[in-house]
Short mmCIF file of C-alpha atoms in Angstrom, two decimals:
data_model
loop_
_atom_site.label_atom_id
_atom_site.label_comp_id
_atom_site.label_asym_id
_atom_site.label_seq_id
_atom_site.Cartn_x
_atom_site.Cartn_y
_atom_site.Cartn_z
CA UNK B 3 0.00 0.00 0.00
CA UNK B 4 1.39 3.33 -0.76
CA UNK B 5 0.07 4.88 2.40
CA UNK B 6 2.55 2.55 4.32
CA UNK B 7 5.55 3.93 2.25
CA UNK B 8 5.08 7.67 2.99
CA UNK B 9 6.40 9.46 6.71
CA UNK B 10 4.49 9.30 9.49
CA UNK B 11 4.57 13.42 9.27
CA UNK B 12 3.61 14.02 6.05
CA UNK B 13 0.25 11.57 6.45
CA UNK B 14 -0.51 13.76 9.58
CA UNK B 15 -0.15 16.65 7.49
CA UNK B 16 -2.55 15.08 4.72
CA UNK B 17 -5.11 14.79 7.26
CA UNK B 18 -4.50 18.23 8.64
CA UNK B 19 -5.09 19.71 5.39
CA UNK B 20 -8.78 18.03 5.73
CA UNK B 21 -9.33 19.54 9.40
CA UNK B 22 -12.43 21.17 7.39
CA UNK B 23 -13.87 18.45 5.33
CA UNK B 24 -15.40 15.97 7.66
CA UNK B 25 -17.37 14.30 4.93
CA UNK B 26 -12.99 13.67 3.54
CA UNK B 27 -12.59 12.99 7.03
CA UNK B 28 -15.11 10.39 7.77
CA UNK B 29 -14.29 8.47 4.55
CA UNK B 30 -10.60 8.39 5.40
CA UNK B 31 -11.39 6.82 8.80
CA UNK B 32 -13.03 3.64 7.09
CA UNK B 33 -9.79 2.88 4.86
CA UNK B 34 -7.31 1.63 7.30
CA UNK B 35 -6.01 1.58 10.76
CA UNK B 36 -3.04 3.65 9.98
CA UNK B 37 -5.76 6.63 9.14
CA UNK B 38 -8.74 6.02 11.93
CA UNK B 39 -6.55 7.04 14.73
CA UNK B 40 -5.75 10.34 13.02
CA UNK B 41 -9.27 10.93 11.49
CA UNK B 42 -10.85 10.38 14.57
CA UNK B 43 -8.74 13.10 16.84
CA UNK B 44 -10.16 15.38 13.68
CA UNK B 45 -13.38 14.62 13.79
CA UNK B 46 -14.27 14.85 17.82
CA UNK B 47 -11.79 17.11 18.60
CA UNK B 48 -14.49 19.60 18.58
CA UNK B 49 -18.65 19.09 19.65
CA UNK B 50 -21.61 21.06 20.42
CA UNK B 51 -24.57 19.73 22.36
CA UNK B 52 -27.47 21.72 20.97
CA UNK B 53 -30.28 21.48 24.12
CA UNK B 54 -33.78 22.36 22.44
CA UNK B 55 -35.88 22.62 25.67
CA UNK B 56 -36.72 24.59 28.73
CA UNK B 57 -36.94 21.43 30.66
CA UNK B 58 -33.18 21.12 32.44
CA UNK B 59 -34.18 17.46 33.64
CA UNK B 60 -35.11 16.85 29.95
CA UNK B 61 -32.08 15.40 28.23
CA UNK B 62 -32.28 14.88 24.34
CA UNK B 63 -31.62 11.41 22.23
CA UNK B 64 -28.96 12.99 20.71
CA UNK B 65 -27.21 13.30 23.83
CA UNK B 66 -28.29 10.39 25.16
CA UNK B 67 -26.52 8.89 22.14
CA UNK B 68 -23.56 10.70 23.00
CA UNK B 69 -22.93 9.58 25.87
CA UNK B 70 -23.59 5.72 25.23
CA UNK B 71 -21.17 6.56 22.65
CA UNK B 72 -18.03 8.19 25.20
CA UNK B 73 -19.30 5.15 27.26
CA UNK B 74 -18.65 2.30 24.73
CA UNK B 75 -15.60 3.55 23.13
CA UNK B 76 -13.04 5.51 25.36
CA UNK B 77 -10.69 6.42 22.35
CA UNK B 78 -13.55 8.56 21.42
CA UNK B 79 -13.79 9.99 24.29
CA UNK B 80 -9.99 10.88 24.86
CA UNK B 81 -10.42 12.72 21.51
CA UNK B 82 -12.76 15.53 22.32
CA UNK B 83 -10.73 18.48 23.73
CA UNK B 84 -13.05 21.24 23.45
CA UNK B 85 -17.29 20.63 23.83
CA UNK B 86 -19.75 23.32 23.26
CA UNK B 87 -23.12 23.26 25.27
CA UNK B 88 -25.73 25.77 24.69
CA UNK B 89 -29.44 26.00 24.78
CA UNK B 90 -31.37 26.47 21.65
CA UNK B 91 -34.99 27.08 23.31
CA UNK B 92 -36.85 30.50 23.85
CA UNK B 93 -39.02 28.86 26.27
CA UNK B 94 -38.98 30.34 29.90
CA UNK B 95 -37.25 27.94 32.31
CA UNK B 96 -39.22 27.24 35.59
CA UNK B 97 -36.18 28.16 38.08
CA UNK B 98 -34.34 25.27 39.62
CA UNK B 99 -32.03 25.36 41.95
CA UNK B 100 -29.19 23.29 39.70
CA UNK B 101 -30.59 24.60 36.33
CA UNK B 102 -28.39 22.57 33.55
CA UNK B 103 -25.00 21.99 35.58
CA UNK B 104 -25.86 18.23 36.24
CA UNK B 105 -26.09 17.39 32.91
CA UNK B 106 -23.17 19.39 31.90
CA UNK B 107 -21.27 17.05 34.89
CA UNK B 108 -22.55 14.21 33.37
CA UNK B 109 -21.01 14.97 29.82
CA UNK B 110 -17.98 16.61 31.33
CA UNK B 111 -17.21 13.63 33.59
CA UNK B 112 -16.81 11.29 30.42
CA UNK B 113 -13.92 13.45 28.63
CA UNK B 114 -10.17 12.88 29.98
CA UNK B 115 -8.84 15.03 27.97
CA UNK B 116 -11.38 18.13 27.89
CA UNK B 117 -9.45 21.31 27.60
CA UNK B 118 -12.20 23.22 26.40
CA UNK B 119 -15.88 24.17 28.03
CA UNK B 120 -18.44 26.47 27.10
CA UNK B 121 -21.86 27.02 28.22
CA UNK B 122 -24.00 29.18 26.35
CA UNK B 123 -27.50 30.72 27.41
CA UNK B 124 -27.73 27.81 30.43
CA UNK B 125 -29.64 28.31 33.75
CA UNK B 126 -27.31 27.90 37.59
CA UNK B 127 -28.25 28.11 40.92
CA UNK B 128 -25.29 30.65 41.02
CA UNK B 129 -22.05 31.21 38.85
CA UNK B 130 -19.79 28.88 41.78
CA UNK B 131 -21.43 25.99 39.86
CA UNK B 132 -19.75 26.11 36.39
CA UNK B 133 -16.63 27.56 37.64
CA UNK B 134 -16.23 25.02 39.85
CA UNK B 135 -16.12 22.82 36.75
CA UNK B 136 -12.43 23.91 37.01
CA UNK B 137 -11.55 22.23 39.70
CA UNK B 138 -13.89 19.30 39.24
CA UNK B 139 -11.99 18.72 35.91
CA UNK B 140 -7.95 18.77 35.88
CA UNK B 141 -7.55 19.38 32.42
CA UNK B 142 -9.72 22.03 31.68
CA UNK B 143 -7.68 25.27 30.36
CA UNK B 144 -10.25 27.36 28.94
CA UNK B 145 -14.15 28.29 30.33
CA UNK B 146 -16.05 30.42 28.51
CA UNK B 147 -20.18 31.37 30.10
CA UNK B 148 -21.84 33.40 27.96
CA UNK B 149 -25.20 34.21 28.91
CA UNK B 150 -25.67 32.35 32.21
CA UNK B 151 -28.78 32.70 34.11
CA UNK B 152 -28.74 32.72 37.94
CA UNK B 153 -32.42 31.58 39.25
CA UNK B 154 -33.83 32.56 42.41
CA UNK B 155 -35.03 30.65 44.84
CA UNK B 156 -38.69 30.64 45.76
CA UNK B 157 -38.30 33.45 48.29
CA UNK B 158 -37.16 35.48 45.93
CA UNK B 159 -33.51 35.40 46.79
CA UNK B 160 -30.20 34.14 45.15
CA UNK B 161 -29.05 30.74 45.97
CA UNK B 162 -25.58 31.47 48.59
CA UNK B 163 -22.46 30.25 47.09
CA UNK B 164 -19.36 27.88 48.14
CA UNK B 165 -16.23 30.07 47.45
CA UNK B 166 -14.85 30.03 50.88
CA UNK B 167 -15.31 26.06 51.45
CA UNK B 168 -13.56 25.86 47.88
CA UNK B 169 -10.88 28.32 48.59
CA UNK B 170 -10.22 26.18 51.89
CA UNK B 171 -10.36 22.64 49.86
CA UNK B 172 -8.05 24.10 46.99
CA UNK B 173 -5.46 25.44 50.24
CA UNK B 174 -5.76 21.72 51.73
CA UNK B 175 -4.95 19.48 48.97
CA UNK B 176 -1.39 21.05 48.99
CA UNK B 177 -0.80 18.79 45.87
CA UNK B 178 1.71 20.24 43.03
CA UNK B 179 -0.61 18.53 40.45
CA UNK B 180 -3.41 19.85 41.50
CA UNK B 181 -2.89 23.25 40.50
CA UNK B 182 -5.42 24.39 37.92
CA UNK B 183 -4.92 24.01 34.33
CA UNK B 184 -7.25 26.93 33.91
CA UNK B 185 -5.66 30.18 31.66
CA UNK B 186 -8.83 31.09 29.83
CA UNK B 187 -11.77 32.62 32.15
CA UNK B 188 -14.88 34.29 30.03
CA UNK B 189 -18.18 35.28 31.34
CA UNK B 190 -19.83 37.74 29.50
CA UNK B 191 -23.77 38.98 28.84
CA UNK B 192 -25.01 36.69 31.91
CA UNK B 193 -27.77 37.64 34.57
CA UNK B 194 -25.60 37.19 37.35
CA UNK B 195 -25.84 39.19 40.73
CA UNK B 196 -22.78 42.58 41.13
CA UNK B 197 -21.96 40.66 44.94
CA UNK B 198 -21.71 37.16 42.91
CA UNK B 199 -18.90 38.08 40.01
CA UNK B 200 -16.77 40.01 43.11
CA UNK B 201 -17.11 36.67 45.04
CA UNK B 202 -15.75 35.04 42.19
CA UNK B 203 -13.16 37.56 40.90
CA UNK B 204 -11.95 37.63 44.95
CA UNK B 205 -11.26 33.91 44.87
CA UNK B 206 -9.26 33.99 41.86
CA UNK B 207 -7.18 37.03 42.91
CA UNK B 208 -6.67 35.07 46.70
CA UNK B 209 -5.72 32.17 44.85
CA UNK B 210 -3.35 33.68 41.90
CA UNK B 211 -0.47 32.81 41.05
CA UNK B 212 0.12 29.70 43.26
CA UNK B 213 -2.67 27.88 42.34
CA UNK B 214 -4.39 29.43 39.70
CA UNK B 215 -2.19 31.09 36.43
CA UNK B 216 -5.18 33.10 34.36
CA UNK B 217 -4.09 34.61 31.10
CA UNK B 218 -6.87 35.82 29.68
CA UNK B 219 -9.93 37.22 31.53
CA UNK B 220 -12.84 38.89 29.82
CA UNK B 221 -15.53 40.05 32.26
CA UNK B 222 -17.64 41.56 29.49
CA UNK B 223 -21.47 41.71 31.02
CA UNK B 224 -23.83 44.41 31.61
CA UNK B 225 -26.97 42.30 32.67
CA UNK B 226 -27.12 41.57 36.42
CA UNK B 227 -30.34 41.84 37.42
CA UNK B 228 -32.65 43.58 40.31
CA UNK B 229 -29.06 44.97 40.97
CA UNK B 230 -28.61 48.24 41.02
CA UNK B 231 -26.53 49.43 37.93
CA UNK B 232 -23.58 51.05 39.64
CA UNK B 233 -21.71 50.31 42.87
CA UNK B 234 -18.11 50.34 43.64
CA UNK B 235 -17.89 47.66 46.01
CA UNK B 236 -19.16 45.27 43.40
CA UNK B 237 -17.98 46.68 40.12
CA UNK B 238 -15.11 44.17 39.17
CA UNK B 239 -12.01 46.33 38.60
CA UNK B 240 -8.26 44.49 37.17
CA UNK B 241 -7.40 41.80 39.68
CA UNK B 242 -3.67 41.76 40.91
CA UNK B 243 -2.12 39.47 38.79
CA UNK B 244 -3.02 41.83 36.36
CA UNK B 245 0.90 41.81 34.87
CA UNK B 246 0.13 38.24 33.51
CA UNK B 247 -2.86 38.94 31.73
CA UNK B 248 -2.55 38.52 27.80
CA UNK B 249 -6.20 39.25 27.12
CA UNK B 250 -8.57 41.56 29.20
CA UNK B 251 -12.06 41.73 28.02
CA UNK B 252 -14.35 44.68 30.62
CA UNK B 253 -17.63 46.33 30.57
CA UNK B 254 -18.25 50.32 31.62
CA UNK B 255 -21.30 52.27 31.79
CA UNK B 256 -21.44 55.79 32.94
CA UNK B 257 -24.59 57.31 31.71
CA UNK B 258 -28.26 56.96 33.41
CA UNK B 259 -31.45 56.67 31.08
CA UNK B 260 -31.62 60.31 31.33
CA UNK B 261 -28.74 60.74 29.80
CA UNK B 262 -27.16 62.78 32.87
CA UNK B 263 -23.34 61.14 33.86
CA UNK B 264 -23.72 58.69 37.06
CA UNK B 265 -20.84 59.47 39.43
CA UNK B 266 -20.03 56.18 40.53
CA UNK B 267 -20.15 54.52 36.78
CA UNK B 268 -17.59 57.21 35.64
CA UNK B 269 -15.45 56.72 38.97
CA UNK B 270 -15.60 52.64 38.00
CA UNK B 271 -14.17 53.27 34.33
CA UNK B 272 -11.13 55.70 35.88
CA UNK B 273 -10.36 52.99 38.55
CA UNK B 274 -10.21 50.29 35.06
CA UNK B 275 -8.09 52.33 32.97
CA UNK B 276 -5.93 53.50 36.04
CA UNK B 277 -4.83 49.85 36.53
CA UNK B 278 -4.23 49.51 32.54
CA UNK B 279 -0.64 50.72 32.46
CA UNK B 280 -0.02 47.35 35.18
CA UNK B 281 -0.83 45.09 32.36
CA UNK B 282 2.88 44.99 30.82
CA UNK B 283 2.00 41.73 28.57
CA UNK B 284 -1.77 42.68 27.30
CA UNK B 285 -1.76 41.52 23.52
CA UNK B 286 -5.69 41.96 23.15
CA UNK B 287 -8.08 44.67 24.73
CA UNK B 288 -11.61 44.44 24.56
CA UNK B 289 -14.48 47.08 25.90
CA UNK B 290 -17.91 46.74 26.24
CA UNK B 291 -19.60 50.13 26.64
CA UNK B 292 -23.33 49.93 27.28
CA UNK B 293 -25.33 52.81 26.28
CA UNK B 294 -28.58 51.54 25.44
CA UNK B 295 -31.43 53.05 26.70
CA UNK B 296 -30.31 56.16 27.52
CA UNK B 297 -32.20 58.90 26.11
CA UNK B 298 -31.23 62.06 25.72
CA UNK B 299 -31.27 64.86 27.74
CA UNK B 300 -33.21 68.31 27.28
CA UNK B 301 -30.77 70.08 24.61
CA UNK B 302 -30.71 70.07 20.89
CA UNK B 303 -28.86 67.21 19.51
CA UNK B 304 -30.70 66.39 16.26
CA UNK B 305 -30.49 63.19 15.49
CA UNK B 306 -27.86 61.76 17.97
CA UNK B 307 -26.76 61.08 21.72
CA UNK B 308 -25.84 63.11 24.28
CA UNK B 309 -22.64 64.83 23.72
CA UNK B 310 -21.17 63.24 26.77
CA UNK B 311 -20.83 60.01 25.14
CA UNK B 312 -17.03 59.49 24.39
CA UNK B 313 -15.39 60.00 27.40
CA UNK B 314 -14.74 56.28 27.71
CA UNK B 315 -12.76 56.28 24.37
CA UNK B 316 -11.22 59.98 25.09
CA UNK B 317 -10.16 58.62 28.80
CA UNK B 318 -8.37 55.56 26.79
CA UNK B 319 -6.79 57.33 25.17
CA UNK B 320 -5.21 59.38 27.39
CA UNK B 321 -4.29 56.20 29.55
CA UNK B 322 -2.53 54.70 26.54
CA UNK B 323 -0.80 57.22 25.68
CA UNK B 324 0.02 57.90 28.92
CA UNK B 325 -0.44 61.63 29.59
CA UNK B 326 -2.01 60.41 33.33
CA UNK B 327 0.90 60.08 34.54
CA UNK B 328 3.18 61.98 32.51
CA UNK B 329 3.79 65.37 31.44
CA UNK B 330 1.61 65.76 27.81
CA UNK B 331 4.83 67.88 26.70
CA UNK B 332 7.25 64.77 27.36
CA UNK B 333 6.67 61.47 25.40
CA UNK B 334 6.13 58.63 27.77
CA UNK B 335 7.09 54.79 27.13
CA UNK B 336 3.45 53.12 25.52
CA UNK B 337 1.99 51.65 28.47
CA UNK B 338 0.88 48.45 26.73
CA UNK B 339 3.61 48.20 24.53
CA UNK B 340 2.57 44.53 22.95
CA UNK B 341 -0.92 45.55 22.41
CA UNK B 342 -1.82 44.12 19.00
CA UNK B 343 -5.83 44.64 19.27
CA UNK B 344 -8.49 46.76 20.54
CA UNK B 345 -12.18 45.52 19.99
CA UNK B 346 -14.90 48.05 21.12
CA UNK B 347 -18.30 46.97 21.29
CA UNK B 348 -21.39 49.62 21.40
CA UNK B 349 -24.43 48.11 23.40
CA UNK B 350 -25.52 51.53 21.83
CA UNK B 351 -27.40 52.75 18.25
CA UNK B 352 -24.70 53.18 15.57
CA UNK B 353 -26.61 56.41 15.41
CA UNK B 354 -25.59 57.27 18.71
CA UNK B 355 -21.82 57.08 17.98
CA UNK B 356 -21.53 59.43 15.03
CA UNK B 357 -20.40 62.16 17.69
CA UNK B 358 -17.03 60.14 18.95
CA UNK B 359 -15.11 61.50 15.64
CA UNK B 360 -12.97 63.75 17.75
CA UNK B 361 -12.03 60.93 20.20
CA UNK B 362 -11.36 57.87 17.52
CA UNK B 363 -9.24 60.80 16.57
CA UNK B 364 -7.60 61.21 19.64
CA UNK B 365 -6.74 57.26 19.80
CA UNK B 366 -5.90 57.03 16.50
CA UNK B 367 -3.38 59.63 17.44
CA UNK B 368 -1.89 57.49 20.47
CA UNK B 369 -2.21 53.99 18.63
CA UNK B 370 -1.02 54.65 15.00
CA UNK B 371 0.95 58.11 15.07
CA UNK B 372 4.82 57.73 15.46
CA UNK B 373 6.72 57.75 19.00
CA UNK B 374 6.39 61.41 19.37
CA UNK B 375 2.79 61.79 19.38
CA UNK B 376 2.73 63.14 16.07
CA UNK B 377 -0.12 62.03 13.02
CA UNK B 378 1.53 64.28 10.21
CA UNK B 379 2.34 63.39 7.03
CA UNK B 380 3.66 60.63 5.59
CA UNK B 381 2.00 58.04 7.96
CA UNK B 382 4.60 56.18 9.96
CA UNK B 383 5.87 53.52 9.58
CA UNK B 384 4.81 50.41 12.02
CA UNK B 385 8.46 49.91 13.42
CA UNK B 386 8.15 54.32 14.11
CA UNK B 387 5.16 54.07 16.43
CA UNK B 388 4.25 53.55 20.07
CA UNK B 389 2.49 50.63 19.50
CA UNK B 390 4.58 48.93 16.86
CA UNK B 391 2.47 45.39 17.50
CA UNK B 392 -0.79 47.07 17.08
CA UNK B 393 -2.67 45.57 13.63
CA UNK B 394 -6.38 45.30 14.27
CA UNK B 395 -9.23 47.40 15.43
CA UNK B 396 -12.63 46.05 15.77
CA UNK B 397 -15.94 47.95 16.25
CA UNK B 398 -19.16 46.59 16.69
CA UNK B 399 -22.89 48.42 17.16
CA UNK B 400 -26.64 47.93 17.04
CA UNK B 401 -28.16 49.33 13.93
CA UNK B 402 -29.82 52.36 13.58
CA UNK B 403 -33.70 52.22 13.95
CA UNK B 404 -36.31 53.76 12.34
CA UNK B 405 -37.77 57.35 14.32
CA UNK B 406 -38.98 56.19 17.86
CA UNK B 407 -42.69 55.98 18.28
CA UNK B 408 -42.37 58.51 20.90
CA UNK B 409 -39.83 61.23 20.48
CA UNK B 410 -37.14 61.56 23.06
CA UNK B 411 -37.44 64.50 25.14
CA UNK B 412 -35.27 67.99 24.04
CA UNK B 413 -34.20 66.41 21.00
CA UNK B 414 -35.13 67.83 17.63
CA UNK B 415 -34.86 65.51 14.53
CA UNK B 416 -33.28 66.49 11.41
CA UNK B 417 -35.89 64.42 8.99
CA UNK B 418 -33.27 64.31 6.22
CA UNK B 419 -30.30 63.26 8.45
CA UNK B 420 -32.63 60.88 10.50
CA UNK B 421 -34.11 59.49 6.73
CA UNK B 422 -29.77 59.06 5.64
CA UNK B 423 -28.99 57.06 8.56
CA UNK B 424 -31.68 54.58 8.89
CA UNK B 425 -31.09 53.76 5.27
CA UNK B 426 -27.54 53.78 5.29
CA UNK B 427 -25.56 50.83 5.81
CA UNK B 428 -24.13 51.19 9.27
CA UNK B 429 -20.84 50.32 8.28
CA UNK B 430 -20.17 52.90 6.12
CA UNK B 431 -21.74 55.64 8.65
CA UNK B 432 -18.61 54.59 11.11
CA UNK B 433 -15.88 54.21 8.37
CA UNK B 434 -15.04 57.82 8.30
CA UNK B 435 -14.42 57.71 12.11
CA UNK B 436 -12.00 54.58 11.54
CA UNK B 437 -10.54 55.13 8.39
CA UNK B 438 -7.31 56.79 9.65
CA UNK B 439 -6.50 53.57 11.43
CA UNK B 440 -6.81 51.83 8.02
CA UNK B 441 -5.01 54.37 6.69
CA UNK B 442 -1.61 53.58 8.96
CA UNK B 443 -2.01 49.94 8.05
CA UNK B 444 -4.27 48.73 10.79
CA UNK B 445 -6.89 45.96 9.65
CA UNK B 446 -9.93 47.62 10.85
CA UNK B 447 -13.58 44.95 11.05
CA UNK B 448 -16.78 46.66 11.73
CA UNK B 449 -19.94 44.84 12.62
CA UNK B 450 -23.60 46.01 12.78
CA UNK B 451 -26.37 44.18 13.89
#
């Protein structure tokens, strides 16, 4: 067989080549031994458990299947290193106290080799339960929960959490091995309580570096509910081993539905960007500014926000180019020198962000002009500027909507500048603010919807 004749590496890189055919994949698995082994680790590398109802005790036959499947034949098993669970239904969950987490266990508990979890749009008794997944499961390096739901109990209340008792077990085992493979943390757009994530971002910063090593932590959600919005005892702010961090994902808000500034949402974003500069090894910055229902206040605007809208973006840029703690007339060193991208998502009308020219200006300025602060003429060259690693910007916003059935207060609409932007493609109403960062050589994605 010619098969036999050829290197061991250059079959593996055959295969490789295939990593996104898995109809080539599937028929390669039935010709020989040499090939099933290397199919297979192809094929279940990667799986998502779709869950179509409301009912968590409800599990579907195509689980069920599954997991006769991981039962039967453990080289199967060993080859899934990454498993995807989310539920599919819009149905309205009766709240349990355990939600999905058992089943979750039950999958999870099958896989030796799991590296990588994540739970989408599932229902916990609390956010302890799928972190704890961590330490229930050795191997497991990356955790991403995206739209958790915490359920109340029947008095109304949130279900109390174990992070002390696991904080003591963790301190007990005094075990080398038992460290925590876990370097990727994500939770972001959950319903989870302000005193819960601080619980949570407390035990990891207790625990860091000796028995937890987190690389990249992106706390990116707005939507804790019956909470009030703003609070700075329970606004999560950088954790200390901050100087570690490769990717740092964080959510501000400043603004009340009024559109007036709230004091304690613009102290939270200072106290973020204050601990920025700390974060010598960030390679990837990502900020979630959530400005949706604010209306505007009592002042002509036309068709557009209030105009205090970009101080997040003009306060970033001022921390990265460093001008908060240095003299504006003396070039400072970049304070994340190995940032290579910046991703800024609106939870705001692309309408609503035609007014942050100036600042996209002002951090175009710090991220693409050369080492002395200067955006003249020729545009520098990558190895000239500040932030020499820097290559991608990406934006994403809602779309603009059509004229609100009731008209904000104090705002007067421009009919033809209102008629332009609803039926203008959204991209190309925030190119002009981004453009100079194309212009320096910076790959630049924006997304509307």
């Amino acid at each position: 067989m010619v098969l036999l004749t050829l290197p061991q590496e250059l079959v593996e890189e055959i295969i490789a080549n295939l990593a996104s055919d898995k109809k080539s994949l599937a028929s390669c698995s039935e010709t020989c031994r040499i090939l099933l082994g290397l199919c297979r680790s192809r094929l279940w590398s990667r799986v998502t458990i779709a869950l179509p109802s409301a009912d968590v005790s409800y599990v579907p036959p195509r689980v069920r299947s599954l997991l006769q499947i991981l039962e039967d034949r453990p080289s199967i098993a060993r080859a899934i290193h990454s498993i995807s669970i989310r539920r599919t239904s819009k149905a309205v969950l009766v709240p349990s106290q355990e939600g999905h987490l058992p089943l979750v266990e039950r999958v999870c508990s099958k896989l030796p080799s799991l590296r990588s979890l994540e739970l989408r749009q599932l229902f916990a008794g609390c956010l302890f339960s799928p972190v704890l997944l961590a330490h229930t499961f050795p191997t497991l390096e990356s955790l991403c929960i995206a739209g958790l739901h915490v359920n109340r109990l029947d008095n109304g209340a949130f279900p109390s959490s174990g992070w002390a008792e696991l904080e003591r077990s963790v301190r007990q085992e005094r075990v080398p091995s038992r460290r925590w493979a876990l370097k990727a943390l994500s939770i972001t757009n959950s319903r989870i309580p302000h005193a819960e994530l601080d619980a949570a971002m407390s035990f990891f910063d207790r625990l860091s570096p000796d028995y937890i090593a987190i690389r990249s932590l992106d706390l990116r959600s707005n939507h804790w509910p019956d909470i009030p919005p703003f609070g700075p005892s329970h606004r999560p702010v950088i954790p200390s081993y901050r100087a570690s961090l490769r990717h740092l994902g964080i959510a501000v808000k400043d603004m009340d539905i009024d559109g007036t500034v709230h004091v304690d949402g613009r102290d939270h974003i200072e106290r973020l960007y204050a601990s920025l500069p700390h974060c010598h090894e960030l390679r990837s910055l990502s900020i979630q500014y959530d400005g949706n229902n604010v209306r505007a206040s009592a002042h002509v605007t036309g068709w557009g926000p209030p105009p205090i809208f970009p101080f997040f973006l003009e306060a970033l840029a001022d921390t990265l180019s460093g001008t908060a703690e240095h003299s504006p007339s003396r070039p400072s060193p970049a304070p994340l020198p190995k940032l290579e991208q910046l991703s800024l998502t609106f939870v705001a009308r692309v309408d609503r962000i035609l007014n942050c020219a100036d600042a996209f200006g002002r951090l175009a300025s710090v991220l693409v002009a050369d080492d002395g602060g200067q955006a003249g003429e020729p545009q520098p060259t990558t190895s000239s500027r500040r932030y020499p690693a820097f290559s991608l910007l990406a934006v994403h916003a809602l779309p603009a909507v059509v004229r609100p059935v009731v008209d904000e207060p104090g705002v007067v609409y421009d009919a033809e500048r209102a008629s332009y932007e609803q039926g203008t493609d959204g991209r190309l109403l925030l190119w002009p603010l981004l453009e100079r960062f194309e212009s320096a050589g910076v790959r630049v994605a924006i997304e509307v919807n």
